[in-house]
Amino acid sequence: MAAQDKYCFERDKKESERLDVQHRVLVRTSGDTLIHPSIPVEDIRSVADIATGTGIWLRDLKKSLDTPQVDRYYHGFDISSEQFPENPGAIQYSVHDLTVPFPQEHWGRYDLVHVRLLVAALEESDYKAAIANISRILKPGGHLQWEEIDAVTYLTKGYPVLSELYRCFDYGLTAEGKCFQASAKVYEETRAAGFVGVERLCYDSHKIPDLHHDVEERLTAIIRTLYAFLLLRSKQVDTAEVASQEAENLAEEHRRQCAEGNSPPLKLMRVVGQKPLYPSSL
């Protein structure tokens, strides 16, 4: 599969705007934590953001962390440069595929590596190499934070639209050799790679009532993009027109259920772990 094929969405202005809106929803869902409280911000001097997209997470983190007294370095990586900001300022951006080792200049450079939403991009066999490549660019004692929206969200009971999305995504991603249980896979591979203090956490948007509308809109966008895309690419339907119509039908059902008070939650999974200060003697 070509590198560009790993991304399931468009790379236009509309999609960039969707990513930025989605970022706000995810941060709110996680209790307004750009990074998990277990990661000591006072020790962070260099940050890598993988699958950075528009760089919105990295830009927000820079605003949060920067002080006149401390120099920090920020670098965003993505498989394509098409959504990088036109005016990056002090943030560096590079095109890079996480499944391939990083250039040596990045080895042992970062105190924090952040990854987000690669469930539809990585094949199941890619995760071991991805974690190894992340470990290589982390400093000893550096932290990883990886966030996904995966099977946990769509297995939520009582929401027929989520059930249909689960069916479609599970079939489509499995057909492409991908892992719908992405956060569980990250947890497993991170522990196997020797990371310490590894945790897999779940954040539920239903705990923040004023997020209902934003979560509903985000799901509508996912139905019209990823759902329609996987219906067609995994040959669950024959044509793009049929895929689009199926997506509109599901989006309409989603809106109807929300109007009846059956608004589904967003569950954000987060895996955090620390690279050991010293190599294991095992």
Coordinates of C-alpha atoms in Angstrom, one line a residue:
M1 CA 0.0 0.0 0.0
A2 CA 1.3 3.4 -0.9
A3 CA 2.1 5.8 2.0
Q4 CA -0.7 8.2 1.1
D5 CA -3.2 5.4 1.0
K6 CA -2.8 5.0 4.8
Y7 CA -4.9 8.1 5.4
C8 CA -8.6 7.6 5.0
F9 CA -9.7 11.3 4.7
E10 CA -9.2 14.2 2.3
R11 CA -6.4 16.7 2.9
D12 CA -8.3 19.8 2.0
K13 CA -9.2 22.9 3.9
K14 CA -12.5 21.5 5.1
E15 CA -10.8 18.4 6.5
S16 CA -8.2 20.5 8.3
E17 CA -11.0 22.5 9.9
R18 CA -12.7 19.2 11.0
L19 CA -9.4 18.1 12.5
D20 CA -9.1 21.3 14.5
V21 CA -12.7 21.1 15.8
Q22 CA -12.2 17.4 16.6
H23 CA -9.0 18.4 18.6
R24 CA -11.1 20.7 20.8
V25 CA -13.6 18.0 21.5
L26 CA -10.9 15.4 22.3
V27 CA -9.2 17.8 24.7
R28 CA -12.5 18.6 26.5
T29 CA -13.3 14.9 26.7
S30 CA -10.0 14.2 28.4
G31 CA -10.8 16.8 31.1
D32 CA -8.9 19.6 29.4
T33 CA -5.6 17.7 29.6
L34 CA -3.3 18.0 26.6
I35 CA -1.0 15.7 28.4
H36 CA -1.8 13.2 31.2
P37 CA -1.1 14.5 34.7
S38 CA 1.3 11.7 35.4
I39 CA 3.8 13.3 32.9
P40 CA 5.8 16.0 34.7
V41 CA 5.6 19.1 32.5
E42 CA 8.5 20.7 34.3
D43 CA 10.8 18.1 32.8
I44 CA 9.7 18.6 29.2
R45 CA 12.2 20.4 27.0
S46 CA 11.5 18.7 23.6
V47 CA 8.3 17.3 22.2
A48 CA 7.5 15.2 19.1
D49 CA 4.0 15.0 17.7
I50 CA 3.4 12.1 15.4
A51 CA 0.5 12.2 12.9
T52 CA 0.4 15.9 13.7
G53 CA -2.0 16.8 10.8
T54 CA -2.5 20.6 11.1
G55 CA -0.2 20.7 14.2
I56 CA -3.1 21.9 16.4
W57 CA -2.2 19.7 19.4
L58 CA 1.5 20.8 19.2
R59 CA 0.5 24.5 18.9
D60 CA -1.8 24.3 21.9
L61 CA 0.9 22.5 23.9
K62 CA 3.4 25.2 23.0
K63 CA 1.0 27.9 24.3
S64 CA 0.5 25.9 27.5
L65 CA 4.2 25.1 28.2
D66 CA 6.2 28.0 27.0
T67 CA 7.8 30.4 29.5
P68 CA 10.5 33.0 28.9
Q69 CA 12.9 31.1 31.3
V70 CA 12.9 27.8 29.4
D71 CA 13.8 27.0 25.8
R72 CA 11.7 24.2 24.3
Y73 CA 11.8 22.4 21.0
Y74 CA 8.7 21.2 19.2
H75 CA 8.6 19.0 16.1
G76 CA 5.6 17.6 14.2
F77 CA 5.8 14.6 12.0
D78 CA 3.2 13.4 9.5
I79 CA 3.1 11.1 6.4
S80 CA 2.1 14.1 4.3
S81 CA 2.9 17.8 4.5
E82 CA -0.4 18.9 2.9
Q83 CA -2.0 20.0 6.2
F84 CA 1.1 21.6 7.9
P85 CA 0.5 25.2 8.8
E86 CA 1.6 27.8 6.3
N87 CA 3.3 29.8 9.0
P88 CA 4.8 27.3 11.4
G89 CA 6.7 29.8 13.5
A90 CA 9.1 28.2 15.9
I91 CA 7.6 24.7 15.4
Q92 CA 9.5 22.3 13.1
Y93 CA 7.6 20.0 10.7
S94 CA 8.8 16.9 8.8
V95 CA 7.3 14.3 6.5
H96 CA 7.9 10.9 8.1
D97 CA 6.2 7.5 8.3
L98 CA 6.1 6.2 11.9
T99 CA 6.6 2.6 10.7
V100 CA 10.1 3.6 9.4
P101 CA 13.0 4.5 11.7
F102 CA 13.5 8.2 12.2
P103 CA 16.6 10.0 10.9
Q104 CA 19.4 9.6 13.4
E105 CA 19.3 13.3 14.3
H106 CA 16.1 12.6 16.2
W107 CA 17.4 9.6 18.2
G108 CA 17.2 10.2 22.0
R109 CA 16.0 13.8 21.5
Y110 CA 12.5 14.0 23.0
D111 CA 11.1 14.1 26.5
L112 CA 7.6 13.5 25.2
V113 CA 6.2 11.8 22.1
H114 CA 2.5 12.3 21.4
V115 CA 0.6 10.1 18.9
R116 CA -3.1 10.4 18.0
L117 CA -5.7 8.5 15.9
L118 CA -3.9 6.0 13.8
V119 CA -6.4 3.2 14.2
A120 CA -7.4 3.4 10.5
A121 CA -3.8 3.9 9.3
L122 CA -1.6 1.3 10.8
E123 CA -1.7 -2.4 10.0
E124 CA -1.7 -4.6 13.1
S125 CA 1.8 -5.8 12.2
D126 CA 3.1 -2.2 12.2
Y127 CA 2.6 -1.5 15.9
K128 CA 5.7 -3.2 17.1
A129 CA 7.9 -1.3 14.7
A130 CA 6.1 2.0 15.6
I131 CA 6.7 1.6 19.3
A132 CA 10.4 0.7 18.6
N133 CA 10.8 3.8 16.5
I134 CA 9.2 6.0 19.2
S135 CA 11.4 4.4 21.8
R136 CA 14.5 5.3 19.8
I137 CA 13.7 9.0 19.6
L138 CA 12.7 9.3 23.3
K139 CA 15.3 10.2 25.8
P140 CA 15.8 7.7 28.6
G141 CA 13.0 8.5 31.1
G142 CA 11.0 10.2 28.4
H143 CA 7.2 9.7 28.1
L144 CA 4.8 8.4 25.4
Q145 CA 1.2 9.4 25.2
W146 CA -0.9 7.7 22.4
E147 CA -4.6 8.4 22.0
E148 CA -7.1 6.5 20.0
I149 CA -10.9 6.3 19.2
D150 CA -11.3 2.6 18.6
A151 CA -13.5 -0.4 19.2
V152 CA -14.2 0.8 22.8
T153 CA -16.3 3.7 21.6
Y154 CA -18.3 1.8 19.0
L155 CA -19.0 -1.2 21.3
T156 CA -21.0 1.0 23.6
K157 CA -24.4 -0.6 24.2
G158 CA -27.7 1.1 23.6
Y159 CA -26.7 3.1 20.5
P160 CA -27.8 1.4 17.2
V161 CA -25.8 3.9 15.0
L162 CA -22.6 3.0 17.0
S163 CA -23.4 -0.7 16.5
E164 CA -23.6 -0.2 12.7
L165 CA -20.3 1.8 12.7
Y166 CA -18.7 -0.9 14.8
R167 CA -19.8 -3.6 12.2
C168 CA -18.5 -1.6 9.3
F169 CA -15.2 -0.5 10.9
D170 CA -14.4 -3.9 12.3
Y171 CA -15.1 -5.5 8.9
G172 CA -13.3 -2.9 6.9
L173 CA -10.2 -2.5 9.1
T174 CA -9.8 -6.2 9.6
A175 CA -10.0 -6.7 5.8
E176 CA -7.0 -4.4 5.5
G177 CA -5.0 -6.1 8.2
K178 CA -5.6 -3.3 10.7
C179 CA -6.4 -3.5 14.4
F180 CA -9.7 -2.0 15.6
Q181 CA -8.5 -2.6 19.2
A182 CA -5.7 -0.1 18.6
S183 CA -5.3 1.2 22.2
A184 CA -5.1 -2.4 23.6
K185 CA -2.5 -3.2 20.9
V186 CA -0.5 0.0 21.8
Y187 CA -0.7 -1.0 25.5
E188 CA 0.5 -4.5 24.8
E189 CA 3.4 -3.5 22.5
T190 CA 4.5 -0.7 24.8
R191 CA 4.8 -3.1 27.8
A192 CA 6.5 -5.6 25.6
A193 CA 9.1 -3.0 24.6
G194 CA 10.0 -2.5 28.2
F195 CA 8.2 0.8 28.9
V196 CA 7.3 1.3 32.6
G197 CA 4.3 2.7 34.3
V198 CA 2.1 1.9 31.3
E199 CA -1.6 2.7 31.7
R200 CA -4.5 2.5 29.3
L201 CA -7.2 5.1 30.3
C202 CA -10.7 5.7 29.0
Y203 CA -12.4 9.2 28.9
D204 CA -16.1 9.4 28.4
S205 CA -17.7 12.6 26.9
H206 CA -21.0 11.9 28.7
K207 CA -19.3 13.1 31.9
I208 CA -19.2 16.5 30.3
P209 CA -22.9 17.3 29.4
D210 CA -22.2 20.4 27.3
L211 CA -20.2 18.4 24.9
H212 CA -23.2 16.5 23.6
H213 CA -23.8 18.7 20.5
D214 CA -20.1 18.7 19.5
V215 CA -19.8 14.9 19.9
E216 CA -23.0 14.5 17.8
E217 CA -21.5 16.7 15.0
R218 CA -18.2 14.9 15.1
L219 CA -20.0 11.5 14.7
T220 CA -22.0 12.9 11.7
A221 CA -18.7 13.9 10.1
I222 CA -17.2 10.4 10.7
I223 CA -20.3 8.8 9.1
R224 CA -19.9 10.9 6.0
T225 CA -16.2 10.3 5.7
L226 CA -14.7 7.2 7.3
Y227 CA -17.9 5.1 7.2
A228 CA -18.6 5.8 3.5
F229 CA -14.9 5.3 2.7
L230 CA -14.6 1.9 4.4
L231 CA -18.0 0.7 3.0
L232 CA -16.6 1.2 -0.5
R233 CA -12.9 0.3 0.0
S234 CA -13.8 -3.0 1.8
K235 CA -16.3 -3.8 -1.0
Q236 CA -19.3 -3.8 1.4
V237 CA -21.1 -1.7 -1.4
D238 CA -20.4 -1.6 -5.1
T239 CA -20.2 2.1 -5.9
A240 CA -19.3 5.5 -4.3
E241 CA -22.8 6.6 -4.9
V242 CA -24.2 3.8 -2.9
A243 CA -21.7 4.4 -0.1
S244 CA -22.6 8.0 0.0
Q245 CA -26.3 7.2 0.2
E246 CA -25.8 4.6 2.9
A247 CA -23.8 7.2 4.9
E248 CA -26.5 9.8 4.5
N249 CA -29.2 7.3 5.7
L250 CA -27.1 6.5 8.8
A251 CA -26.4 10.2 9.4
E252 CA -30.2 10.9 9.3
E253 CA -30.8 8.0 11.7
H254 CA -28.1 9.4 14.0
R255 CA -29.8 12.9 14.0
R256 CA -33.2 11.3 14.7
Q257 CA -31.9 9.4 17.7
C258 CA -30.1 12.4 19.0
A259 CA -33.3 14.4 18.7
E260 CA -35.0 11.7 20.8
G261 CA -32.4 12.1 23.5
N262 CA -30.3 9.1 22.6
S263 CA -27.0 11.0 22.1
P264 CA -24.0 8.6 22.0
P265 CA -20.9 9.2 23.9
L266 CA -17.3 9.6 22.6
K267 CA -14.8 7.4 24.4
L268 CA -11.2 8.5 24.0
M269 CA -8.6 5.9 24.9
R270 CA -5.2 7.1 26.1
V271 CA -2.1 5.0 26.7
V272 CA 0.8 6.5 28.6
G273 CA 4.2 5.0 29.5
Q274 CA 7.8 5.9 30.2
K275 CA 10.9 4.7 28.6
P276 CA 13.2 3.4 31.3
L277 CA 16.2 5.4 32.4
Y278 CA 18.4 2.4 32.0
P279 CA 18.2 -0.5 29.5
S280 CA 16.7 -3.7 31.0
S281 CA 19.2 -6.3 32.0
L282 CA 16.9 -9.1 31.1

